[in-house]
Coordinates of C-alpha atoms and ligand atoms in Angstrom, one line a residue:
X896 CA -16.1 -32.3 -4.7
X897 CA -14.6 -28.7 -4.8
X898 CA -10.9 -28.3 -6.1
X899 CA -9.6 -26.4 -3.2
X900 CA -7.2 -23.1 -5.1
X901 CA -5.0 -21.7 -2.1
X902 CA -5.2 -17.9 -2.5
X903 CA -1.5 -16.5 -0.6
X904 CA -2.7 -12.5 0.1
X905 CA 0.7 -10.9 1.0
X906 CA 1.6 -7.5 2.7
X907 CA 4.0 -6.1 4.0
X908 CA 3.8 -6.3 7.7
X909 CA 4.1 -5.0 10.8
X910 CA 5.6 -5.4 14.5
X911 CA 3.8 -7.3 17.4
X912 CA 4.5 -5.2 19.7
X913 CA 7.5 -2.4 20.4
X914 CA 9.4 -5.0 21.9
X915 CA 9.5 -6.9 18.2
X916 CA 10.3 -3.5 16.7
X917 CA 14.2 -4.2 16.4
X918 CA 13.6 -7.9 14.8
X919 CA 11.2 -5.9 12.1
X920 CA 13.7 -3.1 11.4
X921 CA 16.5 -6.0 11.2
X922 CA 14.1 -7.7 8.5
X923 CA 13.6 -4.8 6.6
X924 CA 17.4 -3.9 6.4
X925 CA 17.6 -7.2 5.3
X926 CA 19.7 -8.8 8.8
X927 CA 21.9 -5.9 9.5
X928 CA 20.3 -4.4 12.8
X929 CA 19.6 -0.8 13.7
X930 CA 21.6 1.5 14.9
X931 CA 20.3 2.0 18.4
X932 CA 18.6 6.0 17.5
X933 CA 17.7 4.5 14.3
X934 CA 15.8 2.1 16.4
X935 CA 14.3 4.9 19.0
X936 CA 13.3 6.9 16.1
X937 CA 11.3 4.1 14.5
X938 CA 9.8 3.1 17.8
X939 CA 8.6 7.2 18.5
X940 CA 7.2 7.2 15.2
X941 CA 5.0 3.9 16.4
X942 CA 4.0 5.5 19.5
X943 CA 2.9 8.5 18.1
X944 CA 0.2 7.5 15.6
X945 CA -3.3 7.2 17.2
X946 CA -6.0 4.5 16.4
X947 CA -4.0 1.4 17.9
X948 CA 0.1 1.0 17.9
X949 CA 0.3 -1.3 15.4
X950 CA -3.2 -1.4 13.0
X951 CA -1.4 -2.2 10.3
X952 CA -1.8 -5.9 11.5
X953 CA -5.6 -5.7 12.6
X954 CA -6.3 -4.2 8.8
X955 CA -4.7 -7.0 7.0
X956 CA -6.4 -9.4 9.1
X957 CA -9.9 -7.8 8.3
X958 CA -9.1 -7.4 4.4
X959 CA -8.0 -11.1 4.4
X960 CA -11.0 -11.8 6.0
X961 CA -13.6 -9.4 4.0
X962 CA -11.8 -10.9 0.3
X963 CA -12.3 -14.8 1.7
X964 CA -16.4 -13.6 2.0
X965 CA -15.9 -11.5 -1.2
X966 CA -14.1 -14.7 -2.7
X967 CA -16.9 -17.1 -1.3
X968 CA -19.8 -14.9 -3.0
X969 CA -18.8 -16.7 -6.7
X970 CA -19.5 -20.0 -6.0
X971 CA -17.7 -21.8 -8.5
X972 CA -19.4 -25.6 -9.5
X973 CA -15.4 -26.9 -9.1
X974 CA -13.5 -24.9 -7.1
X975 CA -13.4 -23.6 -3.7
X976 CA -10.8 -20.5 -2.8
X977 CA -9.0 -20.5 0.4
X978 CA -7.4 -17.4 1.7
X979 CA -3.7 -17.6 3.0
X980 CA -1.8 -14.8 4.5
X981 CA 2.0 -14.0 3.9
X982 CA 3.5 -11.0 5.4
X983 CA 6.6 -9.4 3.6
X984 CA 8.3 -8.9 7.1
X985 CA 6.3 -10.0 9.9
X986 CA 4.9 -13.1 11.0
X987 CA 3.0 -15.3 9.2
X988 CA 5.8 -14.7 6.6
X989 CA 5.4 -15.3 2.7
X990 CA 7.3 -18.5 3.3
X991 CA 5.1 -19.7 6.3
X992 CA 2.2 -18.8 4.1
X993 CA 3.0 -21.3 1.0
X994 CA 4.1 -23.5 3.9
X995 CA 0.9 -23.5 5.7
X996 CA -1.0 -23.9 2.1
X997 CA 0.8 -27.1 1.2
X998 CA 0.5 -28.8 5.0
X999 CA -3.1 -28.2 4.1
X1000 CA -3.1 -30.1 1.1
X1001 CA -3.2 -27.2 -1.7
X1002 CA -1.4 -28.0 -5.0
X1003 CA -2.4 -24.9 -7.3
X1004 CA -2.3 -21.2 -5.7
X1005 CA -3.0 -18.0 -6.9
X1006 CA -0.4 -14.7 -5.4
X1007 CA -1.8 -11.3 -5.0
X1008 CA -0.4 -8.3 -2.8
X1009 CA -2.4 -5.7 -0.6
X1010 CA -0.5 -3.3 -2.8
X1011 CA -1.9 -2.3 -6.6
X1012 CA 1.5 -1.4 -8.6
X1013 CA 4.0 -3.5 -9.5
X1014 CA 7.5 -2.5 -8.8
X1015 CA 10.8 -5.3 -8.6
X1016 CA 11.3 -3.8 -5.8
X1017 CA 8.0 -4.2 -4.1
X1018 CA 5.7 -6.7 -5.3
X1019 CA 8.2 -8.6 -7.6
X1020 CA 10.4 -9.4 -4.1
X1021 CA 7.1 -10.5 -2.8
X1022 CA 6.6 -12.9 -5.7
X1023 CA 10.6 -14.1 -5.7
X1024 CA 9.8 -15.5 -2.4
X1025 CA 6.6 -17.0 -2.4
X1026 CA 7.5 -18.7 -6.0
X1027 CA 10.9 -20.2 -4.6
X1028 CA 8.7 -21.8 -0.9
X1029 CA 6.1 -23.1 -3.8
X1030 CA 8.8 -24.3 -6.1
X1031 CA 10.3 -26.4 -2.8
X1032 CA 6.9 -28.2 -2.0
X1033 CA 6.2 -28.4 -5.6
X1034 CA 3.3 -26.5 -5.6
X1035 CA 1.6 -24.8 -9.1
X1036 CA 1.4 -21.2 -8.0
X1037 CA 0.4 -17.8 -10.1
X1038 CA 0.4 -14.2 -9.7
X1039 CA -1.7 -11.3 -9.9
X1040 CA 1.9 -8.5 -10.7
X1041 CA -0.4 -5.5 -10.8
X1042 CA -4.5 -4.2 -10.3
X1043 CA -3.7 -0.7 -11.0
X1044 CA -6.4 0.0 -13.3
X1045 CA -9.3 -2.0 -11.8
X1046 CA -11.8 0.6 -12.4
X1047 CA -13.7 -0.8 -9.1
X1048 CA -10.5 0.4 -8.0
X1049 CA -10.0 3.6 -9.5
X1050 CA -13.6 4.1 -7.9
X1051 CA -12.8 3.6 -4.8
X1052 CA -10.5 6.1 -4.7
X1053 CA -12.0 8.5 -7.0
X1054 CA -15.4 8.3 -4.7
X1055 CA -12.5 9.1 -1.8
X1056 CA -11.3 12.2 -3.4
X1057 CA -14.6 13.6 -4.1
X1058 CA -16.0 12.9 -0.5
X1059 CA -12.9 15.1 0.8
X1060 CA -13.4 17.7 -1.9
X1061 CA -16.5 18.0 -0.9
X1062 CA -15.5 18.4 2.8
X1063 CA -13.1 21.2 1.7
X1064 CA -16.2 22.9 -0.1
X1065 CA -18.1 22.5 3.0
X1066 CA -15.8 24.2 4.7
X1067 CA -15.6 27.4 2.6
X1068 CA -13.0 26.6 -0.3
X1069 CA -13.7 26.4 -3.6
X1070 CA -13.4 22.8 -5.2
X1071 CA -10.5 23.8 -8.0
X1072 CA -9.0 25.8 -5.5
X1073 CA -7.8 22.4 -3.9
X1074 CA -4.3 20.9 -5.4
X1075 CA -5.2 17.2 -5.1
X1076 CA -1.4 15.3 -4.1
X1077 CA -1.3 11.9 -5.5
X1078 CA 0.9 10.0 -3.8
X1079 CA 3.0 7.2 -3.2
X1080 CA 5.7 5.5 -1.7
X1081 CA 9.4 6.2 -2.7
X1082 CA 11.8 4.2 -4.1
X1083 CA 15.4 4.3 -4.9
X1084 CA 16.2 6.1 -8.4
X1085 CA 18.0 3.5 -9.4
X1086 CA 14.4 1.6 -10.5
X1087 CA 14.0 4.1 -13.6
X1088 CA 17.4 3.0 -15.2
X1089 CA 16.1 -0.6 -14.5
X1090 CA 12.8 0.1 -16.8
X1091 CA 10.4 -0.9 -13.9
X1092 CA 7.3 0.3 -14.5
X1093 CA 6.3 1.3 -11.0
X1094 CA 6.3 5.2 -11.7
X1095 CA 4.6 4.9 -14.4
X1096 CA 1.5 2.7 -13.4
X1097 CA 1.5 4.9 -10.5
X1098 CA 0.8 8.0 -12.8
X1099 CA -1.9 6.4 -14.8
X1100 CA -3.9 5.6 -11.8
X1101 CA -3.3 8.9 -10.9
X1102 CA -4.7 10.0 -14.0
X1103 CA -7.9 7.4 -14.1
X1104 CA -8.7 8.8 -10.4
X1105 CA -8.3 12.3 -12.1
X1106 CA -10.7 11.9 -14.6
X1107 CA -13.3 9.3 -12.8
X1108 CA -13.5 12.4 -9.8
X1109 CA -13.6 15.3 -12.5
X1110 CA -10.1 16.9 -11.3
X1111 CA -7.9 18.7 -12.8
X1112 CA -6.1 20.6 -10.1
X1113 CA -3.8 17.5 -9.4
X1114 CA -0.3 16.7 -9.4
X1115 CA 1.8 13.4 -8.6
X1116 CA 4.4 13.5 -6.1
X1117 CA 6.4 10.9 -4.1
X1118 CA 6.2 10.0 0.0
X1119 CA 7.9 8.4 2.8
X1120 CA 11.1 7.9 1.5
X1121 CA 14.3 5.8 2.9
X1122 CA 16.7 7.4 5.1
X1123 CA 19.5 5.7 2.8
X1124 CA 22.6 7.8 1.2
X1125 CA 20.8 6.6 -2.1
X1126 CA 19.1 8.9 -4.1
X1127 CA 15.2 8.6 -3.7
X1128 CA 12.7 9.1 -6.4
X1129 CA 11.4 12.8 -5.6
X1130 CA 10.2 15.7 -5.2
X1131 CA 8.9 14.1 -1.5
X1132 CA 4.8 15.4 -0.9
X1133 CA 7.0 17.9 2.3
X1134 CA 8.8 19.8 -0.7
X1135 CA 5.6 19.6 -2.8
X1136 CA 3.6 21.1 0.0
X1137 CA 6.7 24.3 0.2
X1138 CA 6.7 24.6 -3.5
X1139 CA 3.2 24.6 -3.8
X1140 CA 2.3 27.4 -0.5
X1141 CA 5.1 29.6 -2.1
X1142 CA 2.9 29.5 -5.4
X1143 CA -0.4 30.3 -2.8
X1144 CA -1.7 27.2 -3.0
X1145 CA -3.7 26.9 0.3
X1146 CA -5.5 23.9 0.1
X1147 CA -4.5 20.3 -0.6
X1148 CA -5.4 17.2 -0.5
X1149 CA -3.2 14.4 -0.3
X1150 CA -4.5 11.3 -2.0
X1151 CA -1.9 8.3 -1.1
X1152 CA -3.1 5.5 -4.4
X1153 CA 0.1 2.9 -3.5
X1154 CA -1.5 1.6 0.2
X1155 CA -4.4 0.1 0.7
X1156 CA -4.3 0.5 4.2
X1157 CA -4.6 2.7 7.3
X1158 CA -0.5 2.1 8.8
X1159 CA 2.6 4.0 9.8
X1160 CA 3.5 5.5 6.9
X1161 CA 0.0 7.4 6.4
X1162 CA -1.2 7.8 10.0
X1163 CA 2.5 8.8 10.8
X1164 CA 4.1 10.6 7.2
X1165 CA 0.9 11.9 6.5
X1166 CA -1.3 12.7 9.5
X1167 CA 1.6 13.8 11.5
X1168 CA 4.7 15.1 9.8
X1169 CA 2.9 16.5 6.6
X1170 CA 0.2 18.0 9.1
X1171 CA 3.3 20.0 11.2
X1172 CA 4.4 21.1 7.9
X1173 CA 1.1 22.2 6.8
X1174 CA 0.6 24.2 9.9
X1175 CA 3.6 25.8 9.8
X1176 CA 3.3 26.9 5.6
X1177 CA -0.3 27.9 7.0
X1178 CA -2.2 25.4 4.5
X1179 CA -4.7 23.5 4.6
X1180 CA -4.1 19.8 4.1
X1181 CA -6.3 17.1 4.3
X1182 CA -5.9 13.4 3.6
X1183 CA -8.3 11.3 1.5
X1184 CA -9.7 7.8 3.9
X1185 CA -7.7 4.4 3.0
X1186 CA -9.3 2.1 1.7
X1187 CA -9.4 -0.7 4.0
X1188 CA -12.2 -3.3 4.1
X1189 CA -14.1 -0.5 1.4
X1190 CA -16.1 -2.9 -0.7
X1191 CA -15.3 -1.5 -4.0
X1192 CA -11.2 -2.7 -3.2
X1193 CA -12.3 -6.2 -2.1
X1194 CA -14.1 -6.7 -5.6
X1195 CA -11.2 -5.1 -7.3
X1196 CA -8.8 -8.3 -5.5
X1197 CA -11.6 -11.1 -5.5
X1198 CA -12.6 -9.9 -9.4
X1199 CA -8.5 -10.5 -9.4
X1200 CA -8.3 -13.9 -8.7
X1201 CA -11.5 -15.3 -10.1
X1202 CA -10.2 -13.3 -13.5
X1203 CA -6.6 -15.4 -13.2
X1204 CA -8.3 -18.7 -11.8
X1205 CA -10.4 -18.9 -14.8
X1206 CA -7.3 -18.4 -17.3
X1207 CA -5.7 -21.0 -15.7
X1208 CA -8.9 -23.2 -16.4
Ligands
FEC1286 O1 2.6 0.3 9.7 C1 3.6 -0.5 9.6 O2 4.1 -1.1 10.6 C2 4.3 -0.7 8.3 C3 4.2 0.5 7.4 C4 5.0 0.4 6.1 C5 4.4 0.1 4.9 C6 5.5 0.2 3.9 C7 5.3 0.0 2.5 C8 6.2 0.1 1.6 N1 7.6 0.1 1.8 C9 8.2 0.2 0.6 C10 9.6 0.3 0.4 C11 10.6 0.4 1.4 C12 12.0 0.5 1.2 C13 12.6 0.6 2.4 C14 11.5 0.6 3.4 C15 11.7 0.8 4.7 C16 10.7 0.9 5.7 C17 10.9 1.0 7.1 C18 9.7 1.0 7.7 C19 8.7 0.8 6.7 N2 9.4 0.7 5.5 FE1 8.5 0.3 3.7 N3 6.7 0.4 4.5 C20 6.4 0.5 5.9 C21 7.4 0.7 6.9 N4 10.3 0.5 2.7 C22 9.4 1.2 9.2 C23 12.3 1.2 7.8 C24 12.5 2.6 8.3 C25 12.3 3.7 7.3 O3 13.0 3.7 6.3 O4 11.4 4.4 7.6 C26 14.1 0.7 2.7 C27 14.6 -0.7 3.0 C28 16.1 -0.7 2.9 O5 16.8 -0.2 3.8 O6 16.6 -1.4 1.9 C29 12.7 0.3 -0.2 C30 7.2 0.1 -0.5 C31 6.0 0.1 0.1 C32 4.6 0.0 -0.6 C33 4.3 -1.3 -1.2 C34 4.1 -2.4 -0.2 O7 3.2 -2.3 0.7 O8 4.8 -3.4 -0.3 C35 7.5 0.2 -2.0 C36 3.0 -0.1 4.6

């Protein structure tokens, strides 16, 4: 018989519906609701990206689903993985997920986030939580803290990169004409004085992605920041874009490497805000696919979990 490994895939999350929008805004400001324009603002924001309200929810879904098969493909002798899923602020939650593994029997788990860098902020909150629900119901459970530099994953988005570049070509440009934007999302300043090493893994995937797509034209720059009287790790990819048209840059491509997914923060910050900006500098801007279900990024987090299963063994 199999030994059955619970596998907890956690993300971040996203509304029901627009009706659940102030619950998830309450989450994410840790209980203290929205004021009521924060609220509307958030909720326009939803309404105005394309491709489904909320596909933030459909994608995890089909990436949980696409790593069990990816998962399923080793065929262990002893064990048998099971995927779980554990959403940072949504429902099933990180808790619900460890919950649901023990009720099923599971005594020794494996963590990994749908996100490749580690930050405390990030990925170590998502770990806090699911290590104290596992700790409660005495469960064994281990973590995957970063896949940065998976080269299936630097792949993946290099292969990304080039099929735009080649696009812009197409299209009349000349490849090194085009400022490739890697990108992220912001955090708080504050996380440098802490020594996390979020920025930095950031950059080295940045430069991995360089090199594997044969670009040199590229800078790294930082997205999607909070609206918090904090300071925010900058310069944000809107001032990039100024700074960059004022030096006659004309082309870019902006290359988001911290999600994994097609969601509010790319079909919104990107496709929507970035592309009034660009219009109005009179660039060109486009945005390089996410990966999604993309094979190459289901290897990277199955290749993942087999690695830290068989450490464990
Ligand atoms: O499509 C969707 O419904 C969800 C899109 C979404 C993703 C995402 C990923 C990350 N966040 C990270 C950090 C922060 C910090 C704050 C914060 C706030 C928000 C708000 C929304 C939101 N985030 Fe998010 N984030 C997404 C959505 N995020 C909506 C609230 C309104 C706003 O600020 O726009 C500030 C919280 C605070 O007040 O303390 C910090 C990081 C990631 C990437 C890693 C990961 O996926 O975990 C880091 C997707």
């Amino acid at each position: 018989l199999k030994k059955k490994i619970g596998v907890l895939v956690m993300s971040y999350g996203t509304p029901k519906s627009l009706d659940d929008v102030e619950a998830y805004y309450t989450h994410i400001r840790r209980g203290r609701p929205p004021e009521p324009e924060q609220l509307k603002e958030l909720k326009d924001r939803y309404e105005a990206i394309v491709g489904g309200v909320f596909p933030l929810r459909e994608n995890t879904d089909r990436q949980v689903e696409h790593m069990q098969a990816e998962l399923n493909k080793f065929d262990l002798p002893d064990v048998e993985f099971v995927c779980y899923q554990g959403l940072k602020h949504s429902d099933p939650f990180i808790e619900d997920g460890v919950q649901n593994m023990a009720a099923d029997g599971i005594t020794d788990a494996i963590g990994i986030v749908l996100a490749p860098h580690y930050s405390i902020m990030s990925v170590g909150s998502y770990i806090k939580r699911a290590k104290a629900t596992a700790e409660e119901s005495g469960m064994n459970i281990r973590f995957i803290e970063s896949y940065h530099l998976h080269p299936k994953l630097i792949e993946a988005f290099a292969n990304r990169v080039s099929a735009k570049l080649d696009l812009f070509v197409e299209t009349g440009a000349q490849r090194d004409d085009v400022k490739v934007l890697f990108s992220a999302h912001s955090l708080p300043e504050k996380i440098l004085a802490m020594g996390d090493p979020y920025r930095d893994q950031l950059l080295e995937t940045s430069r991995a992605v360089a090199e594997k797509a044969g670009v040199t034209n590229w800078q790294f720059t930082w997205q999607s920041a909070g609206r918090t009287s904090e300071p925010w790790l900058g310069p944000d990819v809107l001032e990039t874009m100024k700074e960059l048209s004022e030096q006659d840059v004309r082309y870019m491509l902006v290359s988001p490497l911290g999600f994994v997914s097609d969601h509010l923060e790319v079909l919104y910050d990107l496709d929507i805000e970035a592309q009034e900006v660009a219009e109005e500098l009179d660039v060109r801007v486009m945005r390089i696919d996410s990966l999604n279900t993309d094979p190459l990024y289901m290897q990277t987090l199955a290749d993942c979990v087999v690695t830290e299963c068989r450490k464990g063994a």
